[in-house]
């Protein structure tokens, strides 16, 4: 397994174009050698918010697979009410998303700072649809990954690898060849009751057993990073394809939930029932839909769960995933709620 990445940078360096061209034609067993030559895969891009506010007693946390984060203005409008965004599938310098630094653009629009980690260095234009749509364009940078955006000061951001890397390099996923592997990104708040935030993205070309194994790696890393008793809010795209949307006993079909339950995580108080997929303007995907996106908490109280449609002002989908959100109690608010429960 790859090690937890702690190195930080104000700006991730763009990969060497010659290296990427060589990687696109390299044999399948060359992945690890090539990935080791990409500094962007070995650091967290960390930028503070322009004005860092104290962490409030109630923190609205949203988790969203933004599907490349292609639609800037409607994405900013969608997430305007969040204090923290656990973001997955965000591009830097990809033709399919306008060759923008999508995380920086979104964070600046929301007045947030960010911590961003690269999941994949894209060696092409994307999936089959994107290759067709952007056939006459080039990627300027080619990074794709996950991020935490926050109005409040993020400390100690790290990348947690969830697999050995190389699955998408060896040709098992069609023509979307990539360097890298699945990962989560974590950071903490300096609050009276310590609170860690984790944005995770599990493998989509996989099965329930493998998702359970990725969950075990994630929990082991969280346990290494997070002091005993500190709060954790974990959210993202878990690709739980066998779960139609019920909150009761999903561990019966997805071992991932048993792993998280046994590690002390709860999902019932921070998720609304129902699927989180949606059909894009091109007509894909089609029902029946699953609940792919989740929030989990440990040693943290949550309330007000919601699933928020990922649509623009005209009602068109801006991602094939909806936003999941909940309010997390921090500091004094959490202590007061705990005291009220004990008195009752």
mmCIF file of C-alpha atoms in Angstrom:
data_model
loop_
_atom_site.group_PDB
_atom_site.id
_atom_site.type_symbol
_atom_site.label_atom_id
_atom_site.label_comp_id
_atom_site.label_asym_id
_atom_site.label_seq_id
_atom_site.Cartn_x
_atom_site.Cartn_y
_atom_site.Cartn_z
ATOM 1 C CA UNK A 1 0.000 0.000 0.000
ATOM 2 C CA UNK A 2 1.011 3.592 -0.552
ATOM 3 C CA UNK A 3 1.862 5.674 2.503
ATOM 4 C CA UNK A 4 -0.111 8.615 3.930
ATOM 5 C CA UNK A 5 1.067 11.833 2.243
ATOM 6 C CA UNK A 6 1.801 14.805 4.519
ATOM 7 C CA UNK A 7 3.819 17.107 2.215
ATOM 8 C CA UNK A 8 2.068 20.408 1.425
ATOM 9 C CA UNK A 9 2.364 22.931 -1.391
ATOM 10 C CA UNK A 10 0.752 26.275 -2.148
ATOM 11 C CA UNK A 11 0.420 25.200 -5.791
ATOM 12 C CA UNK A 12 0.803 21.678 -7.173
ATOM 13 C CA UNK A 13 3.307 21.486 -10.036
ATOM 14 C CA UNK A 14 1.993 20.477 -13.442
ATOM 15 C CA UNK A 15 3.212 17.064 -14.614
ATOM 16 C CA UNK A 16 5.914 16.942 -17.265
ATOM 17 C CA UNK A 17 4.115 16.692 -20.650
ATOM 18 C CA UNK A 18 6.842 14.422 -22.033
ATOM 19 C CA UNK A 19 6.428 12.048 -19.097
ATOM 20 C CA UNK A 20 2.661 11.964 -19.644
ATOM 21 C CA UNK A 21 3.100 11.244 -23.355
ATOM 22 C CA UNK A 22 5.474 8.385 -22.528
ATOM 23 C CA UNK A 23 3.073 7.072 -19.867
ATOM 24 C CA UNK A 24 0.187 6.923 -22.341
ATOM 25 C CA UNK A 25 2.146 4.371 -24.391
ATOM 26 C CA UNK A 26 3.999 2.572 -21.596
ATOM 27 C CA UNK A 27 3.487 -1.098 -20.691
ATOM 28 C CA UNK A 28 1.020 -1.875 -17.916
ATOM 29 C CA UNK A 29 3.732 -2.749 -15.391
ATOM 30 C CA UNK A 30 5.350 0.715 -15.690
ATOM 31 C CA UNK A 31 2.747 2.475 -13.521
ATOM 32 C CA UNK A 32 4.601 2.714 -10.207
ATOM 33 C CA UNK A 33 7.836 3.894 -11.840
ATOM 34 C CA UNK A 34 6.013 6.614 -13.764
ATOM 35 C CA UNK A 35 3.773 7.728 -10.886
ATOM 36 C CA UNK A 36 6.832 8.220 -8.672
ATOM 37 C CA UNK A 37 8.033 10.885 -11.130
ATOM 38 C CA UNK A 38 4.912 13.058 -10.718
ATOM 39 C CA UNK A 39 5.374 15.415 -7.724
ATOM 40 C CA UNK A 40 1.680 16.397 -7.804
ATOM 41 C CA UNK A 41 0.816 12.855 -6.679
ATOM 42 C CA UNK A 42 2.921 13.279 -3.538
ATOM 43 C CA UNK A 43 1.626 16.520 -1.997
ATOM 44 C CA UNK A 44 -1.493 18.324 -0.779
ATOM 45 C CA UNK A 45 -2.306 21.724 -2.261
ATOM 46 C CA UNK A 46 -3.230 23.815 0.791
ATOM 47 C CA UNK A 47 -4.487 27.394 0.646
ATOM 48 C CA UNK A 48 -6.119 29.337 3.520
ATOM 49 C CA UNK A 49 -9.425 31.173 3.302
ATOM 50 C CA UNK A 50 -9.094 34.933 2.673
ATOM 51 C CA UNK A 51 -10.833 35.593 6.000
ATOM 52 C CA UNK A 52 -10.703 32.672 8.435
ATOM 53 C CA UNK A 53 -13.702 32.692 10.731
ATOM 54 C CA UNK A 54 -14.042 30.916 14.089
ATOM 55 C CA UNK A 55 -15.695 27.507 13.835
ATOM 56 C CA UNK A 56 -19.382 28.033 14.724
ATOM 57 C CA UNK A 57 -21.371 25.959 17.242
ATOM 58 C CA UNK A 58 -23.276 24.403 14.322
ATOM 59 C CA UNK A 59 -21.353 23.556 11.182
ATOM 60 C CA UNK A 60 -23.165 22.813 7.917
ATOM 61 C CA UNK A 61 -21.195 20.111 6.102
ATOM 62 C CA UNK A 62 -21.905 19.135 2.491
ATOM 63 C CA UNK A 63 -20.411 16.213 0.571
ATOM 64 C CA UNK A 64 -20.600 16.200 -3.214
ATOM 65 C CA UNK A 65 -19.228 14.298 -6.157
ATOM 66 C CA UNK A 66 -19.150 17.248 -8.548
ATOM 67 C CA UNK A 67 -18.391 15.119 -11.644
ATOM 68 C CA UNK A 68 -15.364 17.166 -12.767
ATOM 69 C CA UNK A 69 -16.840 20.393 -11.284
ATOM 70 C CA UNK A 70 -17.588 21.613 -14.813
ATOM 71 C CA UNK A 71 -20.312 24.121 -14.000
ATOM 72 C CA UNK A 72 -18.787 26.909 -11.945
ATOM 73 C CA UNK A 73 -21.591 29.406 -11.296
ATOM 74 C CA UNK A 74 -24.379 26.891 -10.519
ATOM 75 C CA UNK A 75 -21.982 24.865 -8.355
ATOM 76 C CA UNK A 76 -21.168 27.943 -6.280
ATOM 77 C CA UNK A 77 -24.880 28.714 -5.945
ATOM 78 C CA UNK A 78 -25.622 25.122 -4.910
ATOM 79 C CA UNK A 79 -23.031 25.140 -2.100
ATOM 80 C CA UNK A 80 -23.550 28.702 -0.859
ATOM 81 C CA UNK A 81 -25.058 27.598 2.474
ATOM 82 C CA UNK A 82 -22.253 25.217 3.460
ATOM 83 C CA UNK A 83 -19.473 25.941 5.947
ATOM 84 C CA UNK A 84 -17.464 22.923 4.784
ATOM 85 C CA UNK A 85 -17.565 21.040 1.472
ATOM 86 C CA UNK A 86 -16.181 17.503 1.184
ATOM 87 C CA UNK A 87 -15.607 17.478 -2.569
ATOM 88 C CA UNK A 88 -14.840 14.591 -4.917
ATOM 89 C CA UNK A 89 -14.115 14.501 -8.661
ATOM 90 C CA UNK A 90 -12.651 17.975 -9.175
ATOM 91 C CA UNK A 91 -10.343 18.855 -12.086
ATOM 92 C CA UNK A 92 -7.315 21.058 -12.482
ATOM 93 C CA UNK A 93 -6.402 21.859 -16.080
ATOM 94 C CA UNK A 94 -8.705 19.401 -17.863
ATOM 95 C CA UNK A 95 -10.268 20.257 -21.232
ATOM 96 C CA UNK A 96 -13.594 18.742 -20.142
ATOM 97 C CA UNK A 97 -13.929 21.373 -17.389
ATOM 98 C CA UNK A 98 -12.591 24.349 -19.319
ATOM 99 C CA UNK A 99 -8.922 23.853 -18.361
ATOM 100 C CA UNK A 100 -9.648 25.684 -15.100
ATOM 101 C CA UNK A 101 -8.479 25.167 -11.542
ATOM 102 C CA UNK A 102 -12.024 24.258 -10.574
ATOM 103 C CA UNK A 103 -11.352 23.989 -6.821
ATOM 104 C CA UNK A 104 -9.689 27.399 -6.611
ATOM 105 C CA UNK A 105 -12.489 28.988 -8.619
ATOM 106 C CA UNK A 106 -15.173 27.463 -6.397
ATOM 107 C CA UNK A 107 -13.339 28.248 -3.158
ATOM 108 C CA UNK A 108 -12.810 31.878 -4.138
ATOM 109 C CA UNK A 109 -16.482 32.250 -5.081
ATOM 110 C CA UNK A 110 -17.491 30.892 -1.662
ATOM 111 C CA UNK A 111 -14.846 32.758 0.369
ATOM 112 C CA UNK A 112 -13.211 29.480 1.413
ATOM 113 C CA UNK A 113 -9.774 27.975 1.689
ATOM 114 C CA UNK A 114 -9.005 24.471 0.463
ATOM 115 C CA UNK A 115 -6.898 21.362 0.720
ATOM 116 C CA UNK A 116 -6.728 19.397 -2.550
ATOM 117 C CA UNK A 117 -5.186 16.025 -3.317
ATOM 118 C CA UNK A 118 -4.659 14.365 -6.699
ATOM 119 C CA UNK A 119 -6.408 11.054 -7.183
ATOM 120 C CA UNK A 120 -5.471 10.620 -10.835
ATOM 121 C CA UNK A 121 -3.226 12.222 -13.399
ATOM 122 C CA UNK A 122 -5.298 11.871 -16.569
ATOM 123 C CA UNK A 123 -3.405 10.615 -19.618
ATOM 124 C CA UNK A 124 -6.322 11.352 -21.943
ATOM 125 C CA UNK A 125 -9.386 13.543 -22.187
ATOM 126 C CA UNK A 126 -11.569 11.411 -19.885
ATOM 127 C CA UNK A 127 -14.279 8.839 -20.458
ATOM 128 C CA UNK A 128 -15.655 7.885 -23.878
ATOM 129 C CA UNK A 129 -18.195 10.716 -23.872
ATOM 130 C CA UNK A 130 -15.587 13.309 -22.915
ATOM 131 C CA UNK A 131 -13.134 12.042 -25.521
ATOM 132 C CA UNK A 132 -15.801 12.595 -28.166
ATOM 133 C CA UNK A 133 -16.909 16.003 -26.864
ATOM 134 C CA UNK A 134 -13.373 17.408 -26.516
ATOM 135 C CA UNK A 135 -11.581 15.591 -29.326
ATOM 136 C CA UNK A 136 -9.990 18.785 -30.688
ATOM 137 C CA UNK A 137 -8.752 20.040 -27.302
ATOM 138 C CA UNK A 138 -5.807 19.356 -24.992
ATOM 139 C CA UNK A 139 -5.436 19.185 -21.227
ATOM 140 C CA UNK A 140 -3.181 21.930 -19.866
ATOM 141 C CA UNK A 141 -2.393 20.102 -16.610
ATOM 142 C CA UNK A 142 -4.418 16.888 -16.312
ATOM 143 C CA UNK A 143 -5.142 16.569 -12.569
ATOM 144 C CA UNK A 144 -8.277 15.061 -11.041
ATOM 145 C CA UNK A 145 -8.900 14.635 -7.323
ATOM 146 C CA UNK A 146 -10.663 15.366 -4.063
ATOM 147 C CA UNK A 147 -10.734 18.373 -1.762
ATOM 148 C CA UNK A 148 -11.948 19.897 1.479
ATOM 149 C CA UNK A 149 -13.198 23.482 1.198
ATOM 150 C CA UNK A 150 -13.775 25.500 4.359
ATOM 151 C CA UNK A 151 -14.569 28.975 5.650
ATOM 152 C CA UNK A 152 -12.511 28.042 8.711
ATOM 153 C CA UNK A 153 -8.821 27.263 9.195
ATOM 154 C CA UNK A 154 -7.822 23.803 7.989
ATOM 155 C CA UNK A 155 -4.841 22.255 9.756
ATOM 156 C CA UNK A 156 -2.582 19.283 8.980
ATOM 157 C CA UNK A 157 -4.136 18.188 5.660
ATOM 158 C CA UNK A 158 -3.053 14.738 4.468
ATOM 159 C CA UNK A 159 -3.833 12.280 1.667
ATOM 160 C CA UNK A 160 -4.911 8.759 2.627
ATOM 161 C CA UNK A 161 -4.357 6.216 -0.196
ATOM 162 C CA UNK A 162 -7.122 3.612 -0.407
ATOM 163 C CA UNK A 163 -5.483 1.199 -2.849
ATOM 164 C CA UNK A 164 -2.076 0.361 -4.262
ATOM 165 C CA UNK A 165 -2.660 2.482 -7.371
ATOM 166 C CA UNK A 166 -2.518 1.516 -11.020
ATOM 167 C CA UNK A 167 -5.982 -0.010 -11.516
ATOM 168 C CA UNK A 168 -6.886 2.610 -14.123
ATOM 169 C CA UNK A 169 -3.477 2.389 -15.803
ATOM 170 C CA UNK A 170 -3.583 -1.269 -16.732
ATOM 171 C CA UNK A 171 -6.408 -0.974 -19.248
ATOM 172 C CA UNK A 172 -9.121 -2.492 -17.079
ATOM 173 C CA UNK A 173 -11.300 0.617 -17.403
ATOM 174 C CA UNK A 174 -11.508 1.145 -21.141
ATOM 175 C CA UNK A 175 -9.660 4.049 -22.706
ATOM 176 C CA UNK A 176 -9.476 6.244 -19.595
ATOM 177 C CA UNK A 177 -5.837 5.575 -18.710
ATOM 178 C CA UNK A 178 -4.616 7.251 -15.531
ATOM 179 C CA UNK A 179 -1.711 7.422 -13.093
ATOM 180 C CA UNK A 180 -2.614 7.227 -9.404
ATOM 181 C CA UNK A 181 -5.274 5.544 -7.309
ATOM 182 C CA UNK A 182 -8.253 6.054 -5.048
ATOM 183 C CA UNK A 183 -7.713 8.241 -2.015
ATOM 184 C CA UNK A 184 -9.234 10.307 0.756
ATOM 185 C CA UNK A 185 -8.139 13.718 1.994
ATOM 186 C CA UNK A 186 -8.299 14.688 5.664
ATOM 187 C CA UNK A 187 -7.714 17.836 7.736
ATOM 188 C CA UNK A 188 -8.652 19.084 11.186
ATOM 189 C CA UNK A 189 -10.114 22.109 12.928
ATOM 190 C CA UNK A 190 -8.519 23.607 16.025
ATOM 191 C CA UNK A 191 -11.653 23.479 18.173
ATOM 192 C CA UNK A 192 -12.155 22.896 21.911
ATOM 193 C CA UNK A 193 -13.483 19.460 21.030
ATOM 194 C CA UNK A 194 -11.100 18.307 18.237
ATOM 195 C CA UNK A 195 -12.810 17.695 14.903
ATOM 196 C CA UNK A 196 -11.399 16.010 11.816
ATOM 197 C CA UNK A 197 -12.889 16.205 8.301
ATOM 198 C CA UNK A 198 -12.391 13.484 5.676
ATOM 199 C CA UNK A 199 -13.476 13.458 2.007
ATOM 200 C CA UNK A 200 -13.295 9.991 0.439
ATOM 201 C CA UNK A 201 -13.847 8.445 -2.982
ATOM 202 C CA UNK A 202 -14.021 4.652 -3.258
ATOM 203 C CA UNK A 203 -13.425 2.687 -6.429
ATOM 204 C CA UNK A 204 -16.299 2.544 -8.923
ATOM 205 C CA UNK A 205 -14.985 -0.370 -11.026
ATOM 206 C CA UNK A 206 -15.141 -2.738 -8.089
ATOM 207 C CA UNK A 207 -17.485 -4.770 -5.892
ATOM 208 C CA UNK A 208 -18.843 -4.734 -2.346
ATOM 209 C CA UNK A 209 -16.019 -6.902 -0.989
ATOM 210 C CA UNK A 210 -13.352 -4.556 -2.328
ATOM 211 C CA UNK A 211 -15.218 -1.504 -0.999
ATOM 212 C CA UNK A 212 -15.123 -3.167 2.401
ATOM 213 C CA UNK A 213 -11.348 -3.559 2.115
ATOM 214 C CA UNK A 214 -10.968 0.091 1.134
ATOM 215 C CA UNK A 215 -13.078 0.980 4.171
ATOM 216 C CA UNK A 216 -10.718 -1.007 6.392
ATOM 217 C CA UNK A 217 -7.730 0.929 5.035
ATOM 218 C CA UNK A 218 -9.546 4.212 5.539
ATOM 219 C CA UNK A 219 -10.486 3.396 9.143
ATOM 220 C CA UNK A 220 -6.947 2.241 9.939
ATOM 221 C CA UNK A 221 -5.535 5.526 8.629
ATOM 222 C CA UNK A 222 -8.107 7.617 10.508
ATOM 223 C CA UNK A 223 -7.269 5.748 13.707
ATOM 224 C CA UNK A 224 -3.583 6.547 13.163
ATOM 225 C CA UNK A 225 -4.231 10.241 12.563
ATOM 226 C CA UNK A 226 -7.050 11.084 14.961
ATOM 227 C CA UNK A 227 -6.591 11.149 18.750
ATOM 228 C CA UNK A 228 -8.880 8.902 20.772
ATOM 229 C CA UNK A 229 -12.220 10.593 21.398
ATOM 230 C CA UNK A 230 -11.776 13.321 18.774
ATOM 231 C CA UNK A 231 -14.683 13.928 16.408
ATOM 232 C CA UNK A 232 -14.642 12.802 12.789
ATOM 233 C CA UNK A 233 -16.935 13.773 9.914
ATOM 234 C CA UNK A 234 -16.410 11.507 6.919
ATOM 235 C CA UNK A 235 -18.187 12.074 3.637
ATOM 236 C CA UNK A 236 -17.991 11.442 -0.063
ATOM 237 C CA UNK A 237 -18.769 9.040 -2.869
ATOM 238 C CA UNK A 238 -18.601 5.471 -1.572
ATOM 239 C CA UNK A 239 -19.997 3.889 -4.753
ATOM 240 C CA UNK A 240 -22.310 1.684 -2.714
ATOM 241 C CA UNK A 241 -24.074 0.339 -5.766
ATOM 242 C CA UNK A 242 -26.054 -2.302 -3.880
ATOM 243 C CA UNK A 243 -27.775 0.212 -1.579
ATOM 244 C CA UNK A 244 -30.987 1.637 -3.004
ATOM 245 C CA UNK A 245 -31.308 4.318 -0.354
ATOM 246 C CA UNK A 246 -32.413 2.729 2.930
ATOM 247 C CA UNK A 247 -30.593 3.685 6.123
ATOM 248 C CA UNK A 248 -31.426 0.490 8.030
ATOM 249 C CA UNK A 249 -29.004 -2.436 7.785
ATOM 250 C CA UNK A 250 -27.110 -1.534 4.582
ATOM 251 C CA UNK A 251 -24.289 -3.688 5.989
ATOM 252 C CA UNK A 252 -26.351 -6.712 4.907
ATOM 253 C CA UNK A 253 -25.296 -6.038 1.304
ATOM 254 C CA UNK A 254 -22.285 -3.700 1.728
ATOM 255 C CA UNK A 255 -19.544 -4.883 4.130
ATOM 256 C CA UNK A 256 -18.255 -1.288 4.163
ATOM 257 C CA UNK A 257 -21.009 -0.342 6.609
ATOM 258 C CA UNK A 258 -20.093 -3.115 9.020
ATOM 259 C CA UNK A 259 -16.485 -1.897 8.923
ATOM 260 C CA UNK A 260 -17.538 1.671 9.716
ATOM 261 C CA UNK A 261 -20.105 0.596 12.335
ATOM 262 C CA UNK A 262 -17.509 -1.512 14.156
ATOM 263 C CA UNK A 263 -15.127 1.469 14.101
ATOM 264 C CA UNK A 264 -17.737 3.634 15.855
ATOM 265 C CA UNK A 265 -19.167 5.538 12.870
ATOM 266 C CA UNK A 266 -22.865 6.383 12.531
ATOM 267 C CA UNK A 267 -24.790 7.146 9.336
ATOM 268 C CA UNK A 268 -28.412 7.144 10.447
ATOM 269 C CA UNK A 269 -28.447 10.640 11.969
ATOM 270 C CA UNK A 270 -26.553 12.364 9.163
ATOM 271 C CA UNK A 271 -28.184 11.013 5.986
ATOM 272 C CA UNK A 272 -31.620 11.366 4.457
ATOM 273 C CA UNK A 273 -33.028 8.187 2.892
ATOM 274 C CA UNK A 274 -33.268 7.778 -0.853
ATOM 275 C CA UNK A 275 -30.861 7.564 -3.823
ATOM 276 C CA UNK A 276 -28.272 10.225 -4.649
ATOM 277 C CA UNK A 277 -27.909 9.689 -8.403
ATOM 278 C CA UNK A 278 -29.467 11.831 -11.096
ATOM 279 C CA UNK A 279 -29.724 11.778 -14.895
ATOM 280 C CA UNK A 280 -27.466 14.199 -16.751
ATOM 281 C CA UNK A 281 -28.534 16.265 -19.769
ATOM 282 C CA UNK A 282 -27.074 13.583 -22.076
ATOM 283 C CA UNK A 283 -29.579 11.046 -20.701
ATOM 284 C CA UNK A 284 -27.186 9.043 -18.531
ATOM 285 C CA UNK A 285 -27.324 7.380 -16.080
ATOM 286 C CA UNK A 286 -30.807 5.878 -16.093
ATOM 287 C CA UNK A 287 -32.861 4.522 -13.155
ATOM 288 C CA UNK A 288 -32.950 2.528 -10.974
ATOM 289 C CA UNK A 289 -30.657 4.703 -8.888
ATOM 290 C CA UNK A 290 -28.549 3.857 -5.838
ATOM 291 C CA UNK A 291 -27.415 5.796 -2.784
ATOM 292 C CA UNK A 292 -23.737 6.298 -3.585
ATOM 293 C CA UNK A 293 -23.008 9.322 -1.393
ATOM 294 C CA UNK A 294 -22.908 9.354 2.414
ATOM 295 C CA UNK A 295 -21.916 11.224 5.521
ATOM 296 C CA UNK A 296 -20.619 9.390 8.612
ATOM 297 C CA UNK A 297 -19.795 10.759 12.060
ATOM 298 C CA UNK A 298 -17.809 9.474 15.026
ATOM 299 C CA UNK A 299 -17.786 11.255 18.391
ATOM 300 C CA UNK A 300 -19.734 14.071 16.722
ATOM 301 C CA UNK A 301 -23.442 14.916 16.903
ATOM 302 C CA UNK A 302 -25.319 15.485 13.647
ATOM 303 C CA UNK A 303 -28.784 16.759 12.801
ATOM 304 C CA UNK A 304 -30.810 18.064 9.856
ATOM 305 C CA UNK A 305 -29.709 15.615 7.145
ATOM 306 C CA UNK A 306 -30.716 16.469 3.592
ATOM 307 C CA UNK A 307 -30.166 15.421 -0.003
ATOM 308 C CA UNK A 308 -29.929 18.507 -2.208
ATOM 309 C CA UNK A 309 -30.628 18.245 -5.961
ATOM 310 C CA UNK A 310 -27.538 19.061 -8.022
ATOM 311 C CA UNK A 311 -29.304 21.186 -10.607
ATOM 312 C CA UNK A 312 -28.926 24.679 -12.044
ATOM 313 C CA UNK A 313 -31.542 27.449 -12.087
ATOM 314 C CA UNK A 314 -33.202 25.892 -15.142
ATOM 315 C CA UNK A 315 -33.458 22.477 -13.470
ATOM 316 C CA UNK A 316 -30.682 20.807 -15.519
ATOM 317 C CA UNK A 317 -28.309 18.444 -13.718
ATOM 318 C CA UNK A 318 -24.794 19.775 -13.072
ATOM 319 C CA UNK A 319 -23.567 16.387 -11.815
ATOM 320 C CA UNK A 320 -24.841 12.827 -11.814
ATOM 321 C CA UNK A 321 -24.619 12.961 -7.992
ATOM 322 C CA UNK A 322 -26.746 15.022 -5.631
ATOM 323 C CA UNK A 323 -25.303 16.762 -2.570
ATOM 324 C CA UNK A 324 -25.653 15.171 0.868
ATOM 325 C CA UNK A 325 -25.542 17.548 3.830
ATOM 326 C CA UNK A 326 -26.018 17.661 7.596
ATOM 327 C CA UNK A 327 -25.370 20.003 10.506
ATOM 328 C CA UNK A 328 -22.582 18.929 12.856
ATOM 329 C CA UNK A 329 -22.489 20.260 16.412
ATOM 330 C CA UNK A 330 -19.111 21.518 17.534
ATOM 331 C CA UNK A 331 -17.650 22.705 20.823
ATOM 332 C CA UNK A 332 -20.179 24.164 23.265
ATOM 333 C CA UNK A 333 -23.236 23.129 21.231
ATOM 334 C CA UNK A 334 -22.192 19.473 21.268
ATOM 335 C CA UNK A 335 -21.466 19.552 24.990
ATOM 336 C CA UNK A 336 -24.842 21.148 25.765
ATOM 337 C CA UNK A 337 -26.688 18.560 23.692
ATOM 338 C CA UNK A 338 -24.802 15.747 25.432
ATOM 339 C CA UNK A 339 -25.620 17.233 28.843
ATOM 340 C CA UNK A 340 -29.321 17.584 27.934
ATOM 341 C CA UNK A 341 -29.415 13.949 26.839
ATOM 342 C CA UNK A 342 -27.797 12.810 30.077
ATOM 343 C CA UNK A 343 -30.308 14.795 32.170
ATOM 344 C CA UNK A 344 -33.237 13.335 30.240
#
